[in-house]
Every structure is written in structure tokens, then in C-alpha cells.
Amino acid sequence: MSSPSTTAASPAPAIRLERVRFRWRADSPLTLAIDDFRLDAGERVFLHGPSGSGKSTLLSLVGGVLVPEAGDVHVLGTALTPLSAAARDRFRADHVGFVFQMFNLVPYLSLVDNVTLPCLFSRARRDRATSAGGSVADEAARLLDRLGLGLADIHTRRVADLSVGQQQRVAAARALIGAPEIVVADEPTSALDTDHREAFVRLLFEECARHGTTLLFVSHDAALASGFDRTIRLDEVNRP
Amino acid sequence: MMLRLAAKSLWHRRLTASLVVLSIALAVTLLMGVERIRGATRTSFAAAVSGTDLIVAARASPVHLLLFSVFGIGNPTNNLAAATHRDIAARPEVAWTIPIALGDSHKGYRVVGTSAAFFQHFRYGEARALAFQVGGAFAGDDPVILGAAAARALGYRVGDAVVLAHGAGDVSFALHDAHPFRVAGILQATGTPVDRALYVPLQGLAELHRPANDDEADPLAAAMHGHDAAAPEATLTAVFVGLRARNQALGVQRALNEWKGEALTAILPAVTLQELWEIIGVAENALLAVSALAVAVGLGSMLVALLTGANERRREMAILRSAGATPRDVFTLMMGEAGLLALVGVLLGATIVQATFIAGESWLASRYGLTTGGLVPSGRELVSLGLIVIAGILIGAVPAYRAYRQSLADGMTIRL
Ligand SMILES: Nc1ncnc2c1ncn2[C@@H]1O[C@H](COP(=O)(O)OP(=O)(O)OP(=O)(O)O)[C@@H](O)[C@H]1O
Ligand SMILES: [Mg+2]
């Protein structure tokens, strides 16, 4: 199930961009001009490119936070562009988990509440988390434990007291809870030292493999690329 | 759901939040306090004159007349001849009269000369008659009846001898030690100025008014003084009048104002009270405006707190967005915070007012004769409290809309 060969055989791509044009402002040049970009279901893709080349912008398109001025963004077979903003938000909540570079946590929520945040917005992920763990909070605790954060005081622990590496693992648990089909990570390891980077990526791989999750991972750190199924340079597909 | 997040977010910033809540609460306390005192003042002032149709005195401005005759504020201008009182009482429209002689005080409490008619006819509040805690109306030699508050403050009981002096209070050098009054009764509390006065018969007061230094200068004359000596004619300050029919009040008022014997002023107390409120209304409105301003400042401090927070929270909003929150959710979150702050502030303020009035009710009643008129918040109060909460929510719309716009623009891209 987790081997690349089975997922590669899967017919419908998890993410597909076709003839996408995107610019931030009407008077600014195109940031993205992507004619064909696809990720198969279960694939783990390493995306890199120079700073400012539009990697984060691409992830926002995949998440349905942004819409292209032309072209189609299909995620799990659904065309996002025609959807209403609310429907795209709901779609993102249901199907996509996110991890960012730093400061991924909501300061006023407990560790567990931070992890279960997507379950507030997505019934589908709440149901899946509940059936996997008995309750949403139990599933959060289980995920945290598997990510090496089996802290005794996860319910009361202030997130601000966590180390950066621990914070990123909490963010990973949040991206993974309720088993979304796609996990998107935007330079999640750039604040970590080398040892922690590799450990973090390994944990992410393990958890994605469990549910056959498609992983789109953005990083500047080429050393991490080796474990991925595929590596994409953004400037190879993006020609504005 | 977003409200629970809002509550957690506020709890996280509980120091700032509690300062905002406190400033709103204090403003609400001020506003409600002013309103309540004003309401209580009006009710108890109205209660003090509710049973009297006309008040007659020597020519004076109506408000002045009302203030000195009923509330003991200010000094009467001229006296009224006893004959005039008799003429008024003889009018066919007049059901009863209460003669009143003022100008003396005892240890800070008014000494009122009157007749037994006072205890029989005076009505206050909703047509309530005076009642005695102990004792009864004028009886025996030189009786004095105490209002409830005066009795409590002075500690006198029935049978106690009370030395009254003309004019001044304790520090009088003209004390009639030989001529004490005896406490004959103590009235029940009425919540009106009646509570804060001592009542003596007109006759007794007239004797008190005989120049005291005459006695000292001439011991013989003093020795001759006695109750059997010819009583001097009592001078009156005002007459309270009850009519057989209230609709005759205007006619009688006109007749008395055009009285030929001496220059009189007759007032309809309710009407004059209304004039008084119009005068006082300016100051009251100024007080209200200040309180309203305080509420505005309180809500403004909330706006400042929310706006300063908003920039630091762009990242938080982006995280929420990535977890599936819509810009509307972000808006709701910020509105919820404003609403909660305003709501908690208003509730706290209302509680403070309520607690203060419950605790201070008896003090207000005894000290100022104010009855707080029911401790249940009035509909008007509830409406204004509701309006403050709504204003708070509307003000919250400013930072909420900013956060909404920002989260639309930022999406999930988090920039530092
Ligand atoms: N919110 C925004 N408003 C306007 N322009 C933006 C916004 N976000 C990004 N851009 C612009 O779009 C371009 C691509 O930015 P993006 O953040 O996608 O790059 P990136 O590849 O993720 O860079 P990095 O590796 O530094 O994260 C940049 O020129 C940037 O200035
Ligand atoms: Mg980026």
C-alpha cells in the first residue's frame, strides 16, 4: 500500500494543475504559469526552487485559498476554481493538512486543541479521527505519541513552552489528524537542525504511508530529497 | 465553535482582557448608578408630595416654596398669618389643611410646628397615611413626635425629654432647660423628608420663639412664664391643602394667588416638582453625558486592545485558515472576542451596581430618604445595557473586518 509502485498505478492524480495562470495583483507580472503539474495519489514529492519562485503560492492554489486567473486546479478529482470560497474552505478542511515553516501553533490552545483544530472545521476529519482513536482528543494523543511527543501533560502544556522541533511535530500531528488525503508541508524543517530534520521527515513518511497520503513537501534543503518518490524543481514546470 | 476559541483567546490574554472588562464595567456602573440615583430621587421626591393638592405660603417662587416647605431646603421668606390659614380652611373646596411652621432645627434635623391634622391627613407615596412605630399623635404637655430617621440618629425614645432651642442646633446658648419637650411618638419610616424631622405643636413652637434673652434679662418675667400664660398666636410658614376634588386644584390655586388679604403663592406640588426636574435636568443630563462618555471610553479601550492585537495575530489567523477556517470564521472569532468583552464588562458593571444598591439601600433610605424603588433592573436599564453590548459588538466589527480582509489577502502565506 505504501510502496510507490502501487500508488503510481493509481489512475486519478491527487493534484493536477492545467494551464494555470496566477498573479498576485492585476498589474504585476505572472507569478505562476504552470501548464501541467500532477501528483499521483500516495506519491511523496519534494518541491524546491529559488526563493520567491512561487512555491508557497502554488501550495495556496492547491489548498484553494487562492484561485488562478486562468486554468484548472483539480484536487482529488474536484475542480477547485468553480467552487465558492466557502466550498473551497470546506474542501481544504476535509482533504488537505498543512505544516508551515515556523510558529505553526495557536498560542492560546493547548497541545491537544492545536492538533484537533482541523476537526473543528471538518466533519469528515472529525469522524475519521473519532473512528480511528475513539475520540478526537484520544486520536490527537495517539498521533502525538507516535510522533515522539508522548508527554504526560499534553492537555495542560503551554505550546509556547515547546521547543521548535516539538512544535513542528505538533504541527505534523495537526496536518495528519483525521487522515486527510493530502498533506502539504511548506519548509517545515527549516527551523530544525540536521538530525531533527531527518527524524521529522521520517516520521512524516511513516504517518503518510499508513493512510496512503499524498505528500507535497517544499524545502530548500536538497539533502532531504533522497527519500522522496520524486523531486520537482518549480522552474522546470513554472514558466511565466 | 468560534466563540469557544474566542473565549480561549481572551483567557490567554487575560490581563489585557480584564483591564478592558474593568473599564467597561466601571463605565456601566457609573451610568447605571447615575440613572438609579436619578430615578430614586424622582420617585421619592414625588412620593413626598403625592398626597398634597396645594401648598400655600407667602409670596415666593414656586420651586423655592416647594423646596423649603416639603424638603427643608432653603429658608422660608415670610410668614403667613394664622387668619389666612383659617380663611383657606373655610373654603368649600378644601377638605383638609395642615399648617406648617418652619425655621428651627435640632441637631441638624428640622423642627416642624404643625397640628394634629398632619398625622391625620398627610399622605405620601401611593396614598399612604403616616403610622406610628410607638406612641401616638400629640398628647400631653409639649409633645414632640420624631420622624423615623431622626429618631434612629438621635437615639430618643418615647418619654425622653428633648430640649429644643430656637433657631440653631446644639450650640445654642438660648436653651430652654426649663422647658423640655417630651417624645410622644415615633413615626414609621416613609422614605420621604418626613423621616428626618421633629414635629411639635404650633403652640409649643410659638412659645419657643419668644425671645429667650427676655427671660434671662428679667428673671421675674421668666418666673411668670408658664403654660397657663396666654399663648402667643402661632405664625405659620406654609399650609398643605387637600381638596375634595382634585380637578378643583387649578381654580383654587388661581383664587389663592389673587388673594386680597396678603400676597400668597399657591403651588400644585406635582407641577412644581416637574419644573424642578427641568432645572435639575441640565445637570442630570451633564452627568449622564459624562457617564455615556465613560462608556464610550471603555468601548474605545476595547477597540484599541483588539486592534493592537490584530497585527500580532495575522499568523494565528493564517494557521486557522490552513486548518479550514473561512474568512467568515476569522471575522466571527474577532467579533466574538469583542462581544464577550462587552458582555462580561456590562454584566460585571450591572452586578456591581446591583450589589452596591442592595448593600447601601438602608443607608440611602435613612441618609437621603431615597428608596431605591425595587432592585430589579428596569426595562429601560436592560435596554441600555443591551445597547452597550450591541455597541461593543459593532465596535468589534472594526478589527474583525480588518482581520477578515487580512486573512482574505494573506491566505495561508504567513509573513513576518
Ligand atoms: N500575499 C502576497 N501578496 C503579494 N505578493 C505576494 C504575496 N505572497 C507572495 N507574493 C509574491 O509572489 C512571489 C512568490 O512568492 P512565494 O511566497 O510563493 O515564493 P516562495 O517560492 O514560496 O519563496 P520562499 O522560498 O522564499 O518561501 C514573490 O514575488 C512574492 O513577492
Ligand atoms: Mg514560501
XYZ file of C-alpha atoms and ligand atoms in Angstrom:
688
model
C 0.000 0.000 0.000
C 2.757 2.378 0.865
C 5.083 1.309 -1.898
C 5.498 3.769 -4.743
C 4.636 1.204 -7.374
C 1.038 0.680 -6.226
C 0.332 4.360 -5.947
C 1.942 5.130 -9.273
C -0.556 2.759 -10.870
C -3.440 4.749 -9.437
C -5.259 6.381 -12.379
C -6.637 9.678 -10.972
C -3.951 12.103 -9.866
C -4.345 13.571 -6.396
C -3.310 17.008 -7.581
C -3.459 18.278 -11.146
C -2.808 21.804 -12.411
C -3.533 22.591 -16.063
C -2.670 25.797 -17.890
C -2.754 27.656 -14.603
C -2.007 31.368 -14.619
C -1.728 33.270 -11.404
C -0.635 36.785 -10.492
C -0.890 38.469 -7.121
C -2.075 41.796 -8.477
C -3.645 42.727 -11.767
C -0.716 44.984 -12.622
C 2.062 42.637 -11.517
C 3.683 40.005 -13.736
C 2.597 36.369 -13.598
C 3.884 34.540 -10.555
C 2.790 31.161 -11.805
C 2.305 29.852 -15.320
C 2.051 26.094 -14.982
C 0.798 24.093 -17.941
C 0.956 20.676 -16.416
C 1.700 19.657 -12.878
C 0.463 16.449 -11.314
C 0.908 14.359 -8.216
C -0.423 10.833 -8.086
C -2.309 9.628 -5.049
C 0.073 8.400 -2.373
C 3.054 9.993 -4.047
C 5.665 11.788 -1.988
C 7.042 14.737 -3.893
C 9.878 17.040 -2.987
C 9.398 20.535 -4.467
C 12.215 23.032 -4.496
C 13.178 26.219 -6.236
C 14.718 29.584 -5.560
C 13.218 31.895 -3.046
C 10.338 33.898 -4.468
C 9.767 31.471 -7.314
C 6.200 30.827 -6.181
C 6.321 27.589 -4.212
C 4.163 28.876 -1.363
C 1.821 30.444 -3.895
C 1.422 27.051 -5.560
C 0.553 25.466 -2.223
C -2.113 28.137 -1.637
C -3.639 27.233 -5.008
C -3.683 23.567 -4.023
C -5.315 24.499 -0.724
C -7.949 26.538 -2.528
C -7.028 29.680 -0.631
C -6.091 31.322 -3.904
C -7.691 30.870 -7.311
C -5.895 31.184 -10.642
C -7.000 33.772 -13.182
C -6.982 31.035 -15.796
C -6.651 27.259 -15.874
C -7.820 24.472 -13.617
C -6.732 23.195 -10.248
C -8.047 19.697 -9.617
C -7.593 18.165 -6.208
C -8.764 14.578 -5.698
C -10.736 14.911 -8.918
C -12.550 18.063 -7.778
C -12.095 21.259 -9.763
C -11.498 23.947 -7.128
C -11.811 27.037 -9.314
C -15.569 26.864 -9.909
C -16.273 26.285 -6.233
C -17.406 29.098 -3.974
C -14.888 30.434 -1.480
C -16.765 28.730 1.343
C -16.835 25.424 -0.516
C -13.091 25.653 -1.149
C -12.503 26.344 2.545
C -14.594 23.314 3.406
C -12.772 21.229 0.822
C -9.422 22.233 2.265
C -10.567 21.439 5.780
C -11.759 17.996 4.688
C -8.904 16.883 2.482
C -5.684 18.832 2.998
C -3.390 19.016 6.023
C -0.809 21.787 6.281
C 2.522 22.219 8.025
C 4.374 25.511 7.825
C 7.863 26.716 8.463
C 7.601 28.086 11.986
C 5.122 29.246 14.560
C 2.577 26.716 13.476
C 0.628 26.706 16.695
C -2.207 28.777 18.064
C -0.784 30.174 21.297
C -3.976 30.067 23.330
C -4.874 26.486 22.559
C -3.498 23.507 24.431
C -1.314 20.978 22.666
C -4.254 18.674 22.057
C -6.552 21.508 20.955
C -3.925 22.601 18.462
C -3.804 19.126 16.999
C -7.569 18.726 16.836
C -8.123 22.165 15.275
C -8.986 20.844 11.773
C -11.673 18.644 13.347
C -13.447 21.832 14.406
C -13.837 22.813 10.785
C -14.217 19.454 9.095
C -16.834 16.919 9.983
C -15.173 14.339 7.754
C -11.857 14.586 9.569
C -13.614 14.626 12.932
C -15.442 11.425 12.058
C -12.302 9.737 10.781
C -10.317 10.815 13.829
C -13.072 9.573 16.110
C -13.303 6.195 14.457
C -9.526 5.835 14.484
C -8.900 6.904 18.056
C -12.203 6.573 19.908
C -12.373 10.321 20.383
C -10.777 13.254 18.663
C -8.638 14.010 21.701
C -7.521 10.379 22.030
C -6.557 10.314 18.389
C -4.567 13.518 18.920
C -2.786 11.965 21.880
C -2.069 8.830 19.856
C -0.624 10.846 16.978
C 1.490 12.934 19.326
C 2.743 9.769 20.958
C 3.684 8.252 17.613
C 5.493 11.452 16.705
C 7.549 11.106 19.880
C 5.624 13.651 21.934
C 4.111 11.269 24.450
C 4.209 13.924 27.111
C 2.323 13.233 30.302
C 0.950 16.741 30.434
C -0.211 17.214 26.840
C -3.574 18.526 27.966
C -2.204 21.331 30.070
C 1.118 22.019 28.462
C 1.526 25.512 27.055
C 2.505 25.309 23.421
C 4.834 28.280 23.805
C 6.988 26.189 26.137
C 7.718 23.582 23.467
C 10.982 23.503 21.564
C 10.802 24.324 17.864
C 11.258 20.669 16.959
C 8.434 19.686 19.267
C 6.248 22.427 17.835
C 6.819 21.120 14.313
C 5.809 17.651 15.417
C 2.610 19.054 16.902
C 2.009 20.786 13.571
C 2.576 17.490 11.779
C 0.078 15.788 14.065
C -2.432 18.502 13.208
C -1.830 18.018 9.484
C -2.304 14.280 9.854
C -5.291 14.077 12.183
C -8.439 12.748 10.572
C -6.323 11.270 7.766
C -6.625 13.909 5.026
C -5.805 12.552 1.557
C -3.169 15.228 1.011
C -0.539 16.721 3.311
C 1.219 19.866 2.221
C 4.370 20.989 4.008
C 5.976 24.360 3.353
C 9.588 24.278 4.554
C 8.608 22.541 7.787
C 12.175 21.660 8.685
C 13.985 24.910 8.049
C 13.981 25.809 11.729
C 15.357 22.398 12.756
C 18.921 21.139 12.960
C 20.059 18.391 10.599
C 19.332 15.467 12.932
C 15.876 16.716 13.699
C 15.163 17.395 10.043
C 15.775 13.819 9.050
C 13.834 12.490 12.019
C 10.947 14.768 11.215
C 10.808 13.722 7.572
C 10.980 10.075 8.588
C 8.037 10.496 10.953
C 6.090 12.271 8.267
C 6.792 9.458 5.811
C 5.680 6.810 8.274
C 2.420 8.525 9.016
C 1.707 9.262 5.354
C 2.396 5.663 4.448
C -0.161 4.470 6.972
C -3.049 6.031 5.048
C -1.508 6.297 1.607
C -1.434 10.068 1.987
C -0.133 12.180 -0.857
C 2.700 14.373 0.375
C 3.822 17.613 -1.233
C 6.905 18.804 0.571
C 8.590 22.136 -0.119
C 12.146 22.647 1.052
C 15.410 24.327 0.176
C 17.351 21.502 1.753
C 18.328 19.236 -1.147
C 19.798 16.716 1.285
C 16.273 15.700 2.270
C 15.208 14.955 -1.301
C 16.599 11.440 -1.462
C 13.791 9.732 0.457
C 11.049 11.087 -1.798
C 9.431 9.370 -4.746
C 10.036 12.322 -6.982
C 11.780 15.689 -6.918
C 10.425 18.677 -8.839
C 12.188 21.950 -9.477
C 9.490 24.560 -9.679
C 11.223 26.434 -12.530
C 11.009 23.272 -14.616
C 7.202 23.352 -14.577
C 6.616 27.026 -13.987
C 7.470 29.256 -16.980
C 5.892 32.647 -16.554
C -17.379 26.943 17.983
C -15.591 30.181 17.098
C -16.963 31.618 20.328
C -15.187 28.931 22.312
C -11.986 29.829 20.505
C -12.707 33.497 21.285
C -13.107 32.693 24.963
C -9.846 30.751 24.995
C -8.067 33.524 23.169
C -9.310 36.089 25.685
C -8.327 33.849 28.561
C -4.869 33.622 27.063
C -4.639 37.421 27.147
C -6.497 37.707 30.406
C -4.555 40.660 31.763
C -5.427 42.935 28.854
C -8.877 41.421 28.660
C -9.606 42.023 32.318
C -8.462 45.626 32.088
C -10.840 46.164 29.191
C -13.635 44.402 31.045
C -12.944 46.513 34.109
C -13.057 49.793 32.241
C -16.345 48.813 30.629
C -17.701 47.618 33.952
C -16.804 50.856 35.733
C -18.377 52.927 32.978
C -21.524 50.828 33.205
C -21.507 51.218 36.980
C -21.311 54.973 36.607
C -24.062 55.100 34.027
C -26.409 52.816 35.901
C -25.602 54.434 39.224
C -26.454 57.887 37.925
C -29.639 56.562 36.373
C -30.659 54.761 39.534
C -29.967 57.672 41.843
C -31.862 59.913 39.490
C -34.776 57.503 39.357
C -34.743 57.040 43.113
C -34.600 60.790 43.673
C -37.552 61.380 41.423
C -39.630 58.622 42.928
C -39.008 59.660 46.487
C -39.486 63.358 45.758
C -42.740 62.559 44.034
C -43.742 60.305 46.924
C -43.189 63.160 49.378
C -45.853 65.334 47.771
C -48.156 62.776 46.248
C -50.964 63.291 48.759
C -50.983 67.083 48.807
C -53.047 69.019 46.274
C -51.812 72.535 47.002
C -49.137 74.143 49.110
C -49.686 77.753 50.104
C -47.149 80.174 51.545
C -46.258 83.844 51.461
C -45.258 85.028 48.026
C -42.235 83.081 46.813
C -41.057 81.405 43.656
C -42.855 78.080 43.279
C -39.710 75.944 43.239
C -38.342 77.744 46.266
C -41.652 77.298 48.053
C -41.717 73.600 47.286
C -38.117 73.123 48.406
C -38.429 74.793 51.783
C -41.936 73.615 52.617
C -41.567 69.959 51.742
C -37.874 69.209 51.571
C -36.459 71.625 54.099
C -34.057 73.061 51.557
C -33.548 76.790 51.777
C -35.296 79.219 54.104
C -38.876 80.447 54.009
C -39.210 84.078 53.051
C -42.187 85.350 55.018
C -44.694 84.112 57.476
C -48.333 83.507 56.887
C -50.986 84.935 59.153
C -52.988 82.419 61.139
C -56.091 84.178 59.882
C -55.181 83.385 56.317
C -54.965 79.721 57.253
C -58.431 79.889 58.756
C -59.782 81.520 55.591
C -58.226 78.892 53.377
C -59.528 76.083 55.538
C -63.007 77.592 55.366
C -63.178 77.426 51.572
C -65.787 74.958 50.377
C -63.426 73.095 48.009
C -60.940 72.407 50.809
C -61.165 69.021 52.516
C -58.309 69.486 54.981
C -55.365 71.735 55.747
C -52.108 71.124 57.527
C -50.454 74.254 58.942
C -46.682 74.169 58.951
C -44.246 76.396 60.837
C -40.595 76.077 59.918
C -37.298 77.680 60.719
C -35.933 75.640 63.592
C -33.678 72.684 63.764
C -32.461 70.295 66.385
C -29.052 68.672 65.971
C -29.319 69.024 62.240
C -32.925 67.823 61.985
C -35.777 70.136 61.099
C -38.224 71.062 63.806
C -41.656 71.422 62.250
C -44.526 73.065 64.033
C -47.841 71.626 62.942
C -51.203 70.489 64.168
C -52.740 67.088 64.741
C -54.122 67.374 61.214
C -50.668 66.473 59.962
C -50.825 62.947 61.357
C -54.394 62.571 60.267
C -54.333 63.912 56.714
C -50.804 63.812 55.387
C -50.397 61.247 52.618
C -47.243 60.102 50.874
C -46.363 57.551 48.199
C -49.469 55.802 46.968
C -51.959 57.469 49.304
C -50.302 56.067 52.397
C -51.067 57.593 55.776
C -48.499 58.203 58.481
C -48.235 55.461 61.054
C -46.533 55.283 64.420
C -43.856 52.800 65.437
C -44.559 53.679 69.032
C -46.667 56.243 70.798
C -49.187 58.393 69.026
C -50.009 61.873 67.871
C -49.588 64.974 70.010
C -50.555 64.165 73.564
C -49.610 65.571 76.936
C -47.702 68.730 77.601
C -45.249 69.846 74.952
C -45.126 66.648 72.973
C -42.629 66.040 70.208
C -43.072 63.399 67.514
C -39.984 62.092 65.777
C -39.565 61.046 62.193
C -38.089 57.568 61.843
C -34.642 58.631 60.639
C -34.352 61.434 63.190
C -35.358 59.078 65.996
C -32.798 56.488 64.925
C -30.000 59.025 64.539
C -30.717 60.886 67.773
C -31.446 57.747 69.769
C -34.507 59.204 71.501
C -37.292 57.065 72.845
C -40.822 57.754 73.875
C -40.841 59.661 77.154
C -37.378 61.152 76.677
C -37.057 64.850 77.324
C -35.830 66.817 74.331
C -34.580 70.325 74.756
C -35.340 72.386 71.702
C -33.819 75.737 71.093
C -34.955 78.416 68.752
C -33.046 78.722 65.546
C -29.722 76.997 65.981
C -28.901 73.421 66.731
C -26.762 72.008 69.558
C -24.632 75.034 70.117
C -27.451 77.275 71.147
C -26.842 79.471 74.113
C -30.535 80.073 74.416
C -31.502 76.691 75.757
C -34.807 76.405 77.486
C -33.741 73.922 80.054
C -36.874 74.629 81.979
C -38.997 73.865 79.011
C -38.180 70.497 77.503
C -40.432 68.662 75.079
C -41.347 65.072 75.685
C -41.180 62.411 72.978
C -44.768 61.304 72.492
C -44.360 59.110 69.450
C -42.091 57.921 66.698
C -43.298 57.652 63.117
C -42.692 54.735 60.869
C -40.222 55.248 58.059
C -41.769 56.711 54.920
C -38.720 57.181 52.716
C -39.625 60.895 52.466
C -38.342 64.036 54.230
C -40.958 63.317 56.919
C -38.459 60.844 58.367
C -35.876 63.491 59.010
C -37.818 65.964 61.101
C -39.208 66.504 64.592
C -42.823 67.574 64.960
C -44.119 69.804 67.700
C -47.462 71.532 68.140
C -47.627 75.046 66.710
C -48.325 76.291 70.200
C -45.148 74.797 71.609
C -43.094 76.244 68.814
C -44.595 79.683 69.366
C -43.556 79.590 72.990
C -40.086 78.550 71.985
C -39.928 81.544 69.717
C -40.487 84.019 72.481
C -37.162 85.854 72.772
C -35.162 83.798 75.233
C -32.920 86.596 76.453
C -36.014 88.347 77.790
C -36.152 85.643 80.420
C -32.506 85.942 81.258
C -32.635 89.703 81.392
C -35.692 89.654 83.545
C -35.898 86.708 85.947
C -39.281 87.904 87.107
C -40.734 87.589 83.661
C -39.185 84.155 83.430
C -40.828 83.104 86.610
C -44.132 84.297 85.323
C -43.780 82.172 82.201
C -45.878 79.118 82.288
C -48.301 77.082 80.318
C -51.175 78.989 81.669
C -49.745 82.235 80.388
C -51.600 83.500 77.357
C -50.240 81.618 74.391
C -48.879 83.780 71.612
C -50.558 83.474 68.252
C -48.730 80.910 66.185
C -47.086 82.132 62.994
C -47.179 79.796 60.019
C -44.808 79.222 57.154
C -46.985 77.214 54.833
C -50.241 75.382 54.593
C -50.669 72.000 52.940
C -54.084 71.751 51.390
C -56.142 68.728 50.424
C -59.130 69.318 48.183
C -62.405 67.489 47.964
C -61.874 67.024 44.251
C -58.526 67.192 42.504
C -59.927 68.879 39.423
C -60.616 71.968 41.531
C -56.922 72.462 42.151
C -56.310 74.905 39.329
C -59.262 77.087 40.312
C -58.293 77.189 43.970
C -54.679 77.872 43.018
C -55.758 80.890 40.949
C -58.014 82.203 43.706
C -55.227 81.946 46.298
C -52.648 83.532 44.044
C -55.001 86.508 43.720
C -55.769 86.563 47.447
C -56.576 90.007 48.732
C -55.532 89.681 52.359
C -51.817 89.106 51.818
C -49.550 88.165 48.939
C -49.737 84.386 48.612
C -48.292 81.774 46.349
C -50.115 78.506 45.896
C -48.444 75.675 44.045
C -49.503 72.349 42.684
C -46.622 70.274 44.069
C -46.545 67.772 41.206
C -46.372 70.568 38.652
C -43.699 72.467 40.535
C -41.716 69.278 41.004
C -41.789 68.953 37.246
C -40.356 72.467 36.967
C -37.677 71.498 39.434
C -36.728 68.483 37.329
C -36.477 70.695 34.309
C -33.971 72.867 36.152
C -32.066 69.923 37.556
C -32.377 68.116 34.225
C -29.487 70.122 32.808
C -27.106 68.914 35.493
C -28.533 65.431 35.291
C -28.026 65.332 31.571
C -24.475 66.547 32.006
C -23.881 63.696 34.456
C -25.463 61.255 32.064
C -23.348 62.604 29.233
C -20.220 62.107 31.317
C -21.274 58.547 32.076
C -22.062 57.889 28.447
C -18.649 59.260 27.602
C -17.109 56.882 30.102
C -18.878 54.023 28.348
C -17.503 55.267 25.046
C -14.007 55.393 26.530
C -14.448 51.875 27.866
C -15.515 50.583 24.481
C -12.711 52.592 22.880
C -10.162 50.881 25.086
C -11.557 47.608 23.832
C -11.120 48.736 20.243
C -7.531 49.724 20.943
C -6.819 46.393 22.606
C -8.331 44.435 19.736
C -6.589 46.488 17.052
C -3.157 46.259 18.657
C -3.650 42.542 18.962
C -4.767 42.182 15.375
C -1.379 42.597 13.727
C 0.332 40.139 16.015
C -2.417 37.722 15.213
C -2.087 37.566 11.441
C -0.104 34.392 11.785
C -2.701 32.890 14.083
C -5.381 33.698 11.528
C -3.325 32.071 8.780
C -2.981 28.921 10.881
C -6.723 28.869 11.443
C -7.239 29.328 7.726
C -4.938 26.426 6.915
C -6.923 24.261 9.308
C -10.069 25.034 7.335
C -11.362 28.271 8.844
C -13.118 30.585 6.434
C -12.536 34.344 6.489
C -16.024 34.474 7.981
C -14.835 32.283 10.845
C -11.977 34.701 11.422
C -14.477 37.555 11.454
C -16.701 35.696 13.903
C -13.748 34.988 16.153
C -12.839 38.668 16.432
C -16.469 39.733 16.829
C -16.911 37.071 19.455
C -13.998 38.436 21.421
C -15.425 41.955 21.314
C -18.875 40.696 22.210
C -17.578 38.648 25.116
C -15.545 41.559 26.460
C -18.531 43.893 26.241
C -20.920 41.323 27.680
C -18.702 40.421 30.622
C -17.976 44.109 31.236
C -21.655 45.007 31.246
C -22.605 42.056 33.443
C -19.848 42.905 35.901
C -20.897 46.560 35.977
C -24.536 45.652 36.492
C -23.567 43.277 39.272
C -21.519 45.970 40.989
C -24.438 48.403 40.816
C -26.887 45.795 41.994
C -24.675 44.713 44.882
C -23.963 48.302 45.880
C -27.616 49.224 45.915
C -28.581 46.131 47.855
C -25.836 46.796 50.367
C -26.494 50.517 50.524
C -30.264 50.501 50.371
C -30.925 51.169 54.034
C -28.143 53.742 54.194
C -29.580 55.616 51.237
C -33.037 55.452 52.753
C -32.016 56.734 56.165
C -29.456 59.214 54.995
C -31.147 60.673 51.971
C -34.658 59.302 52.213
C -34.118 57.602 48.880
C -35.982 54.425 48.251
C -34.173 52.574 45.518
C -37.504 51.670 44.049
C -37.134 47.978 43.505
C -33.837 46.262 42.943
C -34.947 44.552 39.781
C -33.316 46.272 36.793
C -35.897 48.291 34.908
C -36.739 47.604 31.298
C -35.015 50.843 30.400
C -31.836 49.718 32.126
C -31.918 46.370 30.388
C -32.358 48.122 27.069
C -29.412 50.449 27.656
C -27.245 47.564 28.851
C -28.249 45.626 25.763
C -27.364 48.632 23.641
C -23.908 48.793 25.206
C -23.309 45.140 24.388
C -24.528 45.720 20.835
C -22.298 48.784 20.556
C -19.423 46.608 21.774
C -20.157 44.027 19.120
C -20.429 46.702 16.441
C -17.119 48.208 17.537
C -15.686 44.709 17.388
C -16.661 44.710 13.729
C -13.825 47.137 13.013
C -10.935 44.837 13.993
C -12.963 41.853 12.843
C -13.384 43.300 9.387
C -9.687 44.134 9.267
C -8.803 40.592 10.240
C -11.278 39.334 7.650
C -9.669 41.433 4.907
C -6.218 40.457 6.028
C -6.981 36.794 6.087
C -8.510 37.071 2.618
C -5.334 38.744 1.406
C -2.833 36.677 3.389
C -4.492 33.364 2.877
C -2.077 30.941 4.412
C 1.050 32.772 3.431
C 2.500 33.848 6.683
C 4.963 36.633 6.525
C 6.783 38.026 9.492
N 0.425 37.943 -0.170
C 1.158 38.346 -1.250
N 0.840 39.485 -1.855
C 1.538 39.913 -2.922
N 2.563 39.257 -3.453
C 2.934 38.088 -2.897
C 2.243 37.582 -1.757
N 2.806 36.419 -1.407
C 3.808 36.209 -2.286
N 3.890 37.211 -3.170
C 4.846 37.306 -4.267
O 4.740 36.150 -5.076
C 6.021 35.667 -5.424
C 6.176 34.223 -4.981
O 6.150 34.175 -3.588
P 6.147 32.814 -2.796
O 5.977 33.130 -1.357
O 5.166 31.926 -3.419
O 7.595 32.308 -3.083
P 8.338 31.041 -2.485
O 8.821 30.250 -3.618
O 7.485 30.355 -1.516
O 9.551 31.722 -1.743
P 10.323 31.225 -0.434
O 11.175 30.104 -0.837
O 11.106 32.405 -0.020
O 9.282 30.861 0.530
C 7.030 36.591 -4.770
O 7.482 37.502 -5.755
C 6.245 37.321 -3.728
O 6.711 38.634 -3.594
Mg 7.496 30.090 0.602
